[in-house]
C-alpha positions as a Python dict, from the first residue, in 0.01 Angstrom:
ca = {
    (1, 'M'): (0, 0, 0),
    (2, 'K'): (-1, 1, 379),
    (3, 'Q'): (-53, 343, 533),
    (4, 'P'): (250, 464, 734),
    (5, 'L'): (209, 548, 1102),
    (6, 'V'): (223, 923, 1169),
    (7, 'S'): (345, 1039, 1511),
    (8, 'V'): (236, 1385, 1625),
    (9, 'V'): (446, 1543, 1900),
    (10, 'V'): (280, 1802, 2128),
    (11, 'P'): (512, 1976, 2379),
    (12, 'A'): (320, 2118, 2674),
    (13, 'F'): (397, 2328, 2980),
    (14, 'N'): (111, 2442, 3206),
    (15, 'R'): (-145, 2414, 2926),
    (16, 'A'): (-426, 2226, 3100),
    (17, 'Q'): (-682, 2469, 2958),
    (18, 'T'): (-576, 2440, 2594),
    (19, 'V'): (-410, 2101, 2543),
    (20, 'P'): (-739, 1903, 2517),
    (21, 'A'): (-848, 2106, 2213),
    (22, 'A'): (-501, 2078, 2059),
    (23, 'V'): (-509, 1698, 2096),
    (24, 'R'): (-869, 1669, 1969),
    (25, 'S'): (-781, 1865, 1656),
    (26, 'V'): (-520, 1600, 1573),
    (27, 'L'): (-740, 1302, 1656),
    (28, 'R'): (-1016, 1436, 1428),
    (29, 'Q'): (-794, 1411, 1121),
    (30, 'Q'): (-926, 1169, 861),
    (31, 'Y'): (-619, 949, 879),
    (32, 'D'): (-518, 622, 1038),
    (33, 'P'): (-278, 494, 1178),
    (34, 'L'): (-199, 787, 1403),
    (35, 'E'): (-44, 844, 1745),
    (36, 'V'): (-27, 1161, 1956),
    (37, 'I'): (261, 1204, 2199),
    (38, 'V'): (206, 1479, 2455),
    (39, 'V'): (531, 1566, 2633),
    (40, 'D'): (462, 1728, 2970),
    (41, 'D'): (762, 1952, 3037),
    (42, 'G'): (726, 1993, 3414),
    (43, 'S'): (372, 2132, 3435),
    (44, 'A'): (210, 2208, 3770),
    (45, 'D'): (-149, 2261, 3655),
    (46, 'G'): (-267, 1913, 3559),
    (47, 'T'): (-163, 1931, 3194),
    (48, 'A'): (-90, 1557, 3178),
    (49, 'E'): (-431, 1466, 3319),
    (50, 'A'): (-604, 1707, 3081),
    (51, 'A'): (-424, 1550, 2784),
    (52, 'R'): (-541, 1202, 2890),
    (53, 'A'): (-897, 1310, 2966),
    (54, 'G'): (-1042, 1194, 2635),
    (55, 'G'): (-938, 835, 2699),
    (56, 'D'): (-826, 779, 2340),
    (57, 'P'): (-571, 493, 2321),
    (58, 'R'): (-385, 676, 2043),
    (59, 'V'): (-271, 938, 2296),
    (60, 'R'): (44, 883, 2501),
    (61, 'V'): (161, 1126, 2769),
    (62, 'I'): (530, 1136, 2856),
    (63, 'A'): (675, 1345, 3138),
    (64, 'N'): (1023, 1493, 3111),
    (65, 'A'): (1222, 1420, 3426),
    (66, 'R'): (1325, 1786, 3422),
    (67, 'A'): (1197, 2083, 3225),
    (68, 'K'): (1385, 2104, 2893),
    (69, 'G'): (1195, 2375, 2707),
    (70, 'A'): (989, 2339, 2391),
    (71, 'Q'): (1272, 2203, 2176),
    (72, 'G'): (1380, 1955, 2441),
    (73, 'A'): (1021, 1837, 2481),
    (74, 'R'): (990, 1792, 2104),
    (75, 'N'): (1310, 1586, 2102),
    (76, 'T'): (1169, 1366, 2378),
    (77, 'G'): (865, 1308, 2160),
    (78, 'I'): (1068, 1234, 1846),
    (79, 'L'): (1275, 975, 2033),
    (80, 'A'): (959, 811, 2171),
    (81, 'A'): (774, 814, 1839),
    (82, 'R'): (687, 485, 1672),
    (83, 'G'): (589, 635, 1340),
    (84, 'E'): (786, 674, 1017),
    (85, 'W'): (659, 1029, 971),
    (86, 'I'): (675, 1302, 1235),
    (87, 'A'): (451, 1606, 1274),
    (88, 'F'): (408, 1863, 1551),
    (89, 'N'): (135, 2064, 1715),
    (90, 'D'): (170, 2317, 1995),
    (91, 'S'): (-43, 2277, 2304),
    (92, 'D'): (-235, 2600, 2236),
    (93, 'D'): (-279, 2555, 1859),
    (94, 'E'): (-535, 2353, 1662),
    (95, 'W'): (-496, 2166, 1336),
    (96, 'L'): (-760, 2236, 1074),
    (97, 'P'): (-966, 1948, 928),
    (98, 'G'): (-792, 1782, 636),
    (99, 'K'): (-439, 1888, 730),
    (100, 'L'): (-291, 1540, 734),
    (101, 'A'): (-498, 1424, 436),
    (102, 'M'): (-353, 1703, 218),
    (103, 'Q'): (2, 1635, 332),
    (104, 'L'): (-26, 1258, 292),
    (105, 'A'): (-169, 1303, -59),
    (106, 'V'): (155, 1480, -155),
    (107, 'L'): (366, 1204, -3),
    (108, 'R'): (160, 934, -172),
    (109, 'A'): (205, 1100, -511),
    (110, 'E'): (582, 1099, -450),
    (111, 'D'): (590, 733, -336),
    (112, 'F'): (658, 851, 20),
    (113, 'A'): (1004, 982, -66),
    (114, 'K'): (1192, 1019, 261),
    (115, 'D'): (1356, 1348, 165),
    (116, 'L'): (1026, 1541, 148),
    (117, 'V'): (907, 1802, 399),
    (118, 'V'): (542, 1898, 340),
    (119, 'H'): (413, 2217, 501),
    (120, 'G'): (158, 2493, 444),
    (121, 'D'): (12, 2825, 556),
    (122, 'V'): (-162, 2898, 887),
    (123, 'L'): (-446, 3103, 1032),
    (124, 'K'): (-354, 3338, 1317),
    (125, 'V'): (-615, 3359, 1594),
    (126, 'D'): (-625, 3576, 1904),
    (127, 'A'): (-629, 3434, 2256),
    (128, 'R'): (-1013, 3433, 2262),
    (129, 'Q'): (-1032, 3250, 1926),
    (130, 'A'): (-1244, 3545, 1814),
    (131, 'A'): (-1053, 3660, 1506),
    (132, 'R'): (-878, 3467, 1230),
    (133, 'E'): (-626, 3609, 986),
    (134, 'R'): (-461, 3424, 699),
    (135, 'F'): (-86, 3409, 755),
    (136, 'A'): (83, 3326, 426),
    (137, 'L'): (433, 3208, 507),
    (138, 'P'): (725, 3279, 271),
    (139, 'H'): (714, 3039, -24),
    (140, 'T'): (947, 2752, 61),
    (141, 'H'): (935, 2492, -216),
    (142, 'G'): (1186, 2253, -367),
    (143, 'R'): (1554, 2288, -279),
    (144, 'S'): (1543, 2580, -38),
    (145, 'Y'): (1872, 2602, 151),
    (146, 'A'): (1983, 2933, -2),
    (147, 'S'): (1642, 3099, 36),
    (148, 'L'): (1610, 2988, 398),
    (149, 'L'): (1941, 3154, 479),
    (150, 'R'): (1778, 3482, 370),
    (151, 'R'): (1462, 3460, 582),
    (152, 'P'): (1258, 3234, 811),
    (153, 'G'): (1034, 2969, 658),
    (154, 'P'): (785, 2700, 762),
    (155, 'M'): (640, 2667, 1109),
    (156, 'L'): (710, 2341, 1291),
    (157, 'Q'): (337, 2289, 1354),
    (158, 'A'): (280, 2287, 978),
    (159, 'M'): (563, 2046, 889),
    (160, 'L'): (544, 1676, 814),
    (161, 'A'): (879, 1503, 764),
    (162, 'H'): (1033, 1157, 785),
    (163, 'R'): (1187, 1060, 1118),
    (164, 'E'): (1517, 979, 942),
    (165, 'S'): (1540, 1344, 836),
    (166, 'F'): (1531, 1454, 1200),
    (167, 'E'): (1779, 1186, 1299),
    (168, 'R'): (2013, 1297, 1020),
    (169, 'I'): (2031, 1653, 1157),
    (170, 'G'): (2084, 1531, 1514),
    (171, 'L'): (1728, 1622, 1623),
    (172, 'L'): (1631, 1978, 1717),
    (173, 'D'): (1878, 2228, 1862),
    (174, 'E'): (1777, 2283, 2225),
    (175, 'A'): (2014, 2580, 2266),
    (176, 'I'): (1814, 2806, 2032),
    (177, 'S'): (1592, 3033, 2244),
    (178, 'A'): (1346, 3127, 1965),
    (179, 'Y'): (1305, 3087, 1588),
    (180, 'H'): (1344, 2712, 1642),
    (181, 'E'): (1150, 2640, 1324),
    (182, 'W'): (1385, 2856, 1116),
    (183, 'D'): (1696, 2677, 1241),
    (184, 'T'): (1527, 2339, 1190),
    (185, 'A'): (1417, 2426, 836),
    (186, 'I'): (1767, 2544, 741),
    (187, 'R'): (1921, 2221, 865),
    (188, 'L'): (1657, 2002, 698),
    (189, 'A'): (1703, 2193, 371),
    (190, 'E'): (2061, 2070, 342),
    (191, 'H'): (1925, 1730, 237),
    (192, 'C'): (1546, 1765, 198),
    (193, 'R'): (1302, 1901, -62),
    (194, 'F'): (1013, 2115, 56),
    (195, 'V'): (655, 2112, -72),
    (196, 'H'): (456, 2423, 20),
    (197, 'L'): (78, 2382, 24),
    (198, 'R'): (-94, 2717, -23),
    (199, 'E'): (-372, 2612, 214),
    (200, 'P'): (-398, 2695, 585),
    (201, 'L'): (-324, 2382, 785),
    (202, 'L'): (-374, 2503, 1142),
    (203, 'C'): (-489, 2781, 1372),
    (204, 'Y'): (-192, 2945, 1540),
    (205, 'S'): (-268, 3118, 1870),
    (206, 'V'): (-104, 3458, 1918),
    (207, 'G'): (-112, 3713, 2197),
    (208, 'G'): (-174, 3482, 2489),
    (209, 'T'): (31, 3478, 2809),
    (210, 'G'): (351, 3283, 2763),
    (211, 'T'): (338, 3256, 2385),
    (212, 'I'): (658, 3315, 2191),
    (213, 'S'): (495, 3606, 2010),
    (214, 'A'): (452, 3785, 2345),
    (215, 'D'): (824, 3770, 2422),
    (216, 'A'): (1006, 4011, 2188),
    (217, 'R'): (1334, 3985, 2380),
    (218, 'R'): (1351, 3611, 2333),
    (219, 'D'): (1264, 3659, 1965),
    (220, 'V'): (1562, 3890, 1915),
    (221, 'L'): (1801, 3663, 2101),
    (222, 'G'): (1683, 3358, 1908),
    (223, 'Y'): (1708, 3535, 1573),
    (224, 'A'): (2063, 3646, 1654),
    (225, 'Q'): (2150, 3288, 1756),
    (226, 'V'): (2027, 3146, 1425),
    (227, 'V'): (2208, 3409, 1218),
    (228, 'R'): (2529, 3352, 1413),
    (229, 'K'): (2498, 2974, 1384),
    (230, 'H'): (2450, 2983, 1006),
    (231, 'G'): (2638, 3308, 947),
    (232, 'A'): (2928, 3154, 757),
    (233, 'D'): (2694, 3013, 492),
    (234, 'I'): (2486, 3333, 485),
    (235, 'A'): (2804, 3527, 408),
    (236, 'R'): (2928, 3268, 158),
    (237, 'I'): (2603, 3252, -40),
    (238, 'H'): (2452, 3599, 8),
    (239, 'G'): (2756, 3810, 101),
    (240, 'R'): (2756, 4126, 311),
    (241, 'A'): (2414, 4223, 178),
    (242, 'G'): (2269, 3906, 328),
    (243, 'L'): (2416, 3981, 668),
    (244, 'R'): (2299, 4342, 642),
    (245, 'R'): (1938, 4235, 589),
    (246, 'H'): (1946, 4035, 910),
    (247, 'L'): (2099, 4329, 1098),
    (248, 'Q'): (1820, 4552, 969),
    (249, 'W'): (1564, 4315, 1117),
    (250, 'L'): (1746, 4329, 1449),
    (251, 'V'): (1737, 4711, 1430),
    (252, 'R'): (1359, 4704, 1409),
    (253, 'R'): (1338, 4469, 1704),
    (254, 'A'): (1580, 4681, 1909),
    (255, 'V'): (1345, 4975, 1852),
    (256, 'S'): (1050, 4767, 1970),
    (257, 'L'): (1245, 4680, 2286),
    (258, 'G'): (1291, 5048, 2364),
    (259, 'V'): (1669, 5052, 2323),
    (260, 'P'): (1711, 5346, 2081),
    (261, 'D'): (2088, 5384, 2117),
    (262, 'L'): (2149, 5021, 2027),
    (263, 'A'): (1900, 5051, 1740),
    (264, 'A'): (2076, 5362, 1608),
    (265, 'A'): (2415, 5192, 1617),
    (266, 'L'): (2277, 4887, 1439),
    (267, 'R'): (2102, 5100, 1178),
    (268, 'A'): (2421, 5287, 1092),
    (269, 'E'): (2616, 4967, 1063),
    (270, 'A'): (2349, 4797, 853),
    (271, 'V'): (2393, 5074, 595),
    (272, 'E'): (2768, 5033, 578),
    (273, 'L'): (2934, 4722, 714),
    (274, 'G'): (3281, 4864, 655),
    (275, 'R'): (3318, 5069, 977),
    (276, 'L'): (3280, 4805, 1244),
    (277, 'G'): (3517, 4902, 1522),
    (278, 'G'): (3323, 5167, 1714),
    (279, 'V'): (2993, 4985, 1705),
    (280, 'R'): (3157, 4661, 1809),
    (281, 'R'): (3321, 4830, 2109),
    (282, 'A'): (2986, 4978, 2213),
    (283, 'L'): (2822, 4637, 2188),
    (284, 'L'): (3095, 4473, 2393),
    (285, 'E'): (3049, 4739, 2662),
    (286, 'R'): (2676, 4665, 2670),
    (287, 'S'): (2746, 4291, 2684),
    (288, 'C'): (2855, 4343, 3046),
    (289, 'V'): (2500, 4451, 3135),
    (290, 'P'): (2310, 4171, 3314),
    (291, 'G'): (2009, 4014, 3149),
    (292, 'A'): (1869, 3995, 2798),
    (293, 'L'): (2023, 4320, 2670),
    (294, 'G'): (2371, 4209, 2769),
    (295, 'E'): (2324, 3870, 2606),
    (296, 'L'): (2186, 4031, 2290),
    (297, 'S'): (2478, 4276, 2272),
    (298, 'H'): (2726, 3991, 2310),
    (299, 'R'): (2565, 3796, 2026),
    (300, 'L'): (2551, 4101, 1802),
    (301, 'A'): (2920, 4167, 1865),
    (302, 'Q'): (2984, 3814, 1740),
    (303, 'L'): (2782, 3892, 1428),
    (304, 'Y'): (2990, 4202, 1368),
    (305, 'D'): (3307, 3994, 1394),
    (306, 'L'): (3164, 3769, 1125),
    (307, 'A'): (3068, 4068, 911),
    (308, 'A'): (3417, 4210, 950),
    (309, 'S'): (3583, 3888, 839),
    (310, 'T'): (3348, 3875, 539),
    (311, 'S'): (3436, 4235, 453),
    (312, 'R'): (3807, 4162, 463),
    (313, 'A'): (3764, 3854, 245),
    (314, 'S'): (3562, 4036, -22),
}
């Protein structure tokens, strides 16, 4: 049986120092045919040249006409991909040897069923690549829509899925500010089966300048966006308790942002979703504040509206 072409999309913004290693880690996989699509999202530091430096004909570099963010860059890569199967790597992460071989073995055993998403665990490394820690992601296996509404799941860099699956969900949502992989996994789970390999597939860089993990505010906003977007199904399948769990997570993040009054209000409401009015008014008042706190408060007020409607319906 002819081996299917795998396209690996690497979004990059000002990553000239790290993108060569990210690309090499993909090219070293024991698999062929393979193409790597590096999408330069408006870099000013020579990222495109660094990505081409190895001279490997399997590498294509595409420049976005305007900066679109990580999700927009990934969509550019998906649309340009020639392969049947799509995978991702970030420009500061590195795939481990054997990643694709393990994932393709699963697909081969399933006759390359188009509804499969194969993913696995990761190793977290610090910015100096000096320390590695096993990061076991929540078990996401089989039909997983309900479980993914409860908590985040696979990382995009660890996923391998058929291009038709991404086309079916209308590509990636560019409006989500963080937790892109969670939103993507939820949407894929509506028609896909997941296979979770309990092996680390890549080294995930944390703690560096500009990484998502360094931006707690964006994390909170993105999480609230995902919960709001899928809130109706969260409430339908998991009820008020499901919404409350998500609010409790947002409480912890509000504390980490140094906003104790907002955290206290959220904590009280997470315990009892019945008394919504006062907290909602406080959130709406804060939504007038410029910047991330105002945006967060506005989104949380929307979540409380959803919780209130769920409470009335139950």
